[in-house]
Backbone as numpy.savetxt, mean C-alpha at the origin, in Angstrom:
# Nx Ny Nz CAx CAy CAz Cx Cy Cz
-17.43 2.44 -14.95 -16.01 2.61 -14.91 -15.63 4.00 -15.35
-14.59 4.54 -14.74 -14.07 5.85 -15.08 -12.82 5.83 -15.83
-12.50 6.87 -16.45 -11.25 7.03 -17.27 -10.42 8.02 -16.52
-9.11 7.74 -16.45 -8.16 8.61 -15.74 -7.00 8.89 -16.72
-6.80 10.10 -16.97 -5.62 10.40 -17.87 -4.56 10.99 -17.04
-3.31 10.43 -17.13 -2.20 11.01 -16.32 -1.07 11.36 -17.37
-0.21 12.24 -16.91 0.92 12.57 -17.65 2.16 12.02 -16.99
2.97 11.30 -17.68 4.14 10.64 -17.18 5.30 11.05 -18.20
6.43 11.10 -17.63 7.65 11.11 -18.51 7.69 9.87 -19.45
8.29 10.19 -20.68 8.23 9.02 -21.64 9.02 7.80 -21.00
10.11 8.02 -20.42 10.89 6.85 -19.90 10.10 6.10 -18.85
9.40 6.75 -18.04 8.60 6.01 -17.02 7.42 5.25 -17.78
6.85 5.85 -18.70 5.81 5.17 -19.45 6.35 3.90 -20.08
7.54 3.98 -20.72 8.21 2.78 -21.31 8.53 1.68 -20.36
8.91 2.08 -19.19 9.23 1.20 -18.14 7.86 0.46 -17.65
6.87 1.21 -17.47 5.64 0.63 -17.12 5.10 -0.34 -18.07
5.19 0.00 -19.41 4.76 -0.90 -20.51 5.59 -2.13 -20.38
6.98 -2.07 -20.10 7.83 -3.26 -20.04 7.36 -4.11 -18.91
7.03 -3.43 -17.71 6.62 -4.16 -16.56 5.31 -4.96 -16.80
4.35 -4.23 -17.42 3.07 -4.89 -17.80 3.31 -6.07 -18.74
4.16 -5.87 -19.67 4.38 -7.01 -20.65 5.05 -8.12 -20.00
6.02 -7.90 -19.00 6.67 -8.99 -18.38 5.75 -9.77 -17.44
4.58 -9.17 -17.09 3.58 -9.87 -16.29 2.46 -10.29 -17.18
2.49 -10.17 -18.49 1.48 -10.56 -19.39 0.20 -9.93 -19.07
0.20 -8.64 -18.80 -1.03 -7.96 -18.52 -0.98 -6.63 -19.29
-2.14 -5.98 -19.38 -2.17 -4.70 -20.05 -1.71 -3.62 -19.09
-1.42 -2.42 -19.60 -1.05 -1.31 -18.75 -2.22 -0.88 -17.88
-3.48 -0.99 -18.51 -4.63 -0.70 -17.63 -4.72 -1.58 -16.42
-4.53 -2.89 -16.66 -4.55 -3.81 -15.53 -3.49 -3.60 -14.58
-2.23 -3.28 -15.10 -1.14 -2.91 -14.18 -1.49 -1.78 -13.35
-2.00 -0.71 -13.89 -2.41 0.50 -13.15 -3.53 0.13 -12.14
-4.43 -0.67 -12.51 -5.48 -1.01 -11.60 -4.87 -1.67 -10.36
-3.93 -2.66 -10.64 -3.33 -3.42 -9.59 -2.43 -2.53 -8.66
-1.76 -1.60 -9.24 -0.98 -0.57 -8.46 -1.83 0.30 -7.62
-2.98 0.60 -8.17 -3.95 1.39 -7.42 -4.55 0.62 -6.31
-4.85 -0.55 -6.42 -5.35 -1.47 -5.41 -4.31 -1.54 -4.28
-3.07 -1.71 -4.58 -2.01 -1.89 -3.59 -1.94 -0.46 -2.74
-1.87 0.64 -3.46 -1.79 1.94 -2.89 -3.01 2.16 -1.92
-4.20 1.81 -2.28 -5.38 1.96 -1.54 -5.32 1.03 -0.27
-4.94 -0.16 -0.47 -4.80 -1.07 0.65 -3.81 -0.57 1.67
-2.62 -0.04 1.20 -1.68 0.59 2.10 -2.23 1.69 2.86
-2.98 2.58 2.16 -3.60 3.73 2.73 -4.65 3.30 3.80
-5.48 2.38 3.46 -6.50 1.93 4.47 -5.88 1.28 5.65
-4.79 0.55 5.51 -4.08 -0.04 6.63 -3.50 1.05 7.52
-2.95 2.06 6.91 -2.41 3.16 7.69 -3.42 3.91 8.48
-4.60 4.19 7.82 -5.66 4.85 8.50 -6.20 4.04 9.65
-6.42 2.71 9.45 -6.87 1.83 10.53 -5.86 1.86 11.68
-4.56 1.75 11.37 -3.53 1.73 12.43 -3.54 3.08 13.18
-3.62 4.11 12.47 -3.63 5.43 13.16 -4.83 5.69 13.94
-6.05 5.20 13.51 -7.22 5.30 14.23 -7.21 4.49 15.56
-6.69 3.22 15.44 -6.56 2.39 16.65 -5.50 2.94 17.56
-4.41 3.51 16.98 -3.30 4.02 17.95 -3.87 5.18 18.62
-4.71 6.03 18.08 -5.23 7.24 18.73 -6.20 6.77 19.91
-6.76 5.64 19.83 -7.73 5.14 20.81 -7.01 4.34 21.87
-5.77 3.98 21.67 -5.02 2.96 22.39 -4.52 3.52 23.72
-4.08 2.58 24.60 -3.51 2.93 25.83 -1.97 2.68 25.74
-1.24 3.73 25.68 0.23 3.54 25.48 0.93 2.71 26.60
0.53 2.98 27.83 1.13 2.28 28.92 0.87 0.74 28.79
-0.38 0.44 28.55 -0.84 -1.00 28.33 0.00 -1.59 27.18
0.15 -0.85 26.09 0.75 -1.47 24.90 2.23 -1.70 25.20
2.90 -0.78 25.89 4.34 -0.99 26.24 4.47 -2.21 27.26
3.51 -2.31 28.12 3.55 -3.53 29.09 3.41 -4.79 28.33
2.48 -4.80 27.39 2.29 -6.12 26.63 3.65 -6.32 25.74
4.23 -5.31 25.18 5.49 -5.53 24.42 6.55 -6.06 25.24
6.65 -5.48 26.51 7.66 -6.04 27.39 7.43 -7.49 27.77
6.16 -7.87 28.00 5.78 -9.24 28.28 6.13 -10.13 27.12
5.88 -9.69 25.93 6.19 -10.49 24.66 7.69 -10.67 24.60
8.48 -9.66 24.91 9.92 -9.78 24.87 10.43 -10.81 25.86
9.87 -10.84 27.01 10.27 -11.71 28.06 9.94 -13.20 27.74
8.87 -13.42 26.98 8.45 -14.73 26.59 9.33 -15.28 25.53
10.14 -14.64 24.85 10.97 -15.16 23.68 12.13 -15.85 24.23
């Protein structure tokens, strides 16, 4: 496991402590959970961008039109 030191404004640090306390977790656990969410969002964006770059725009628009008519 690695150690990460970050500098935060005091007010932000206090708010993070309050958030962790309200969830009955440590600040370390809170930061771990926030990092997990950030990485999941990043991974999803990269997957989407990769698929979009390989996709067929005309076919995608045709499928969207077909889905709209089905509603």
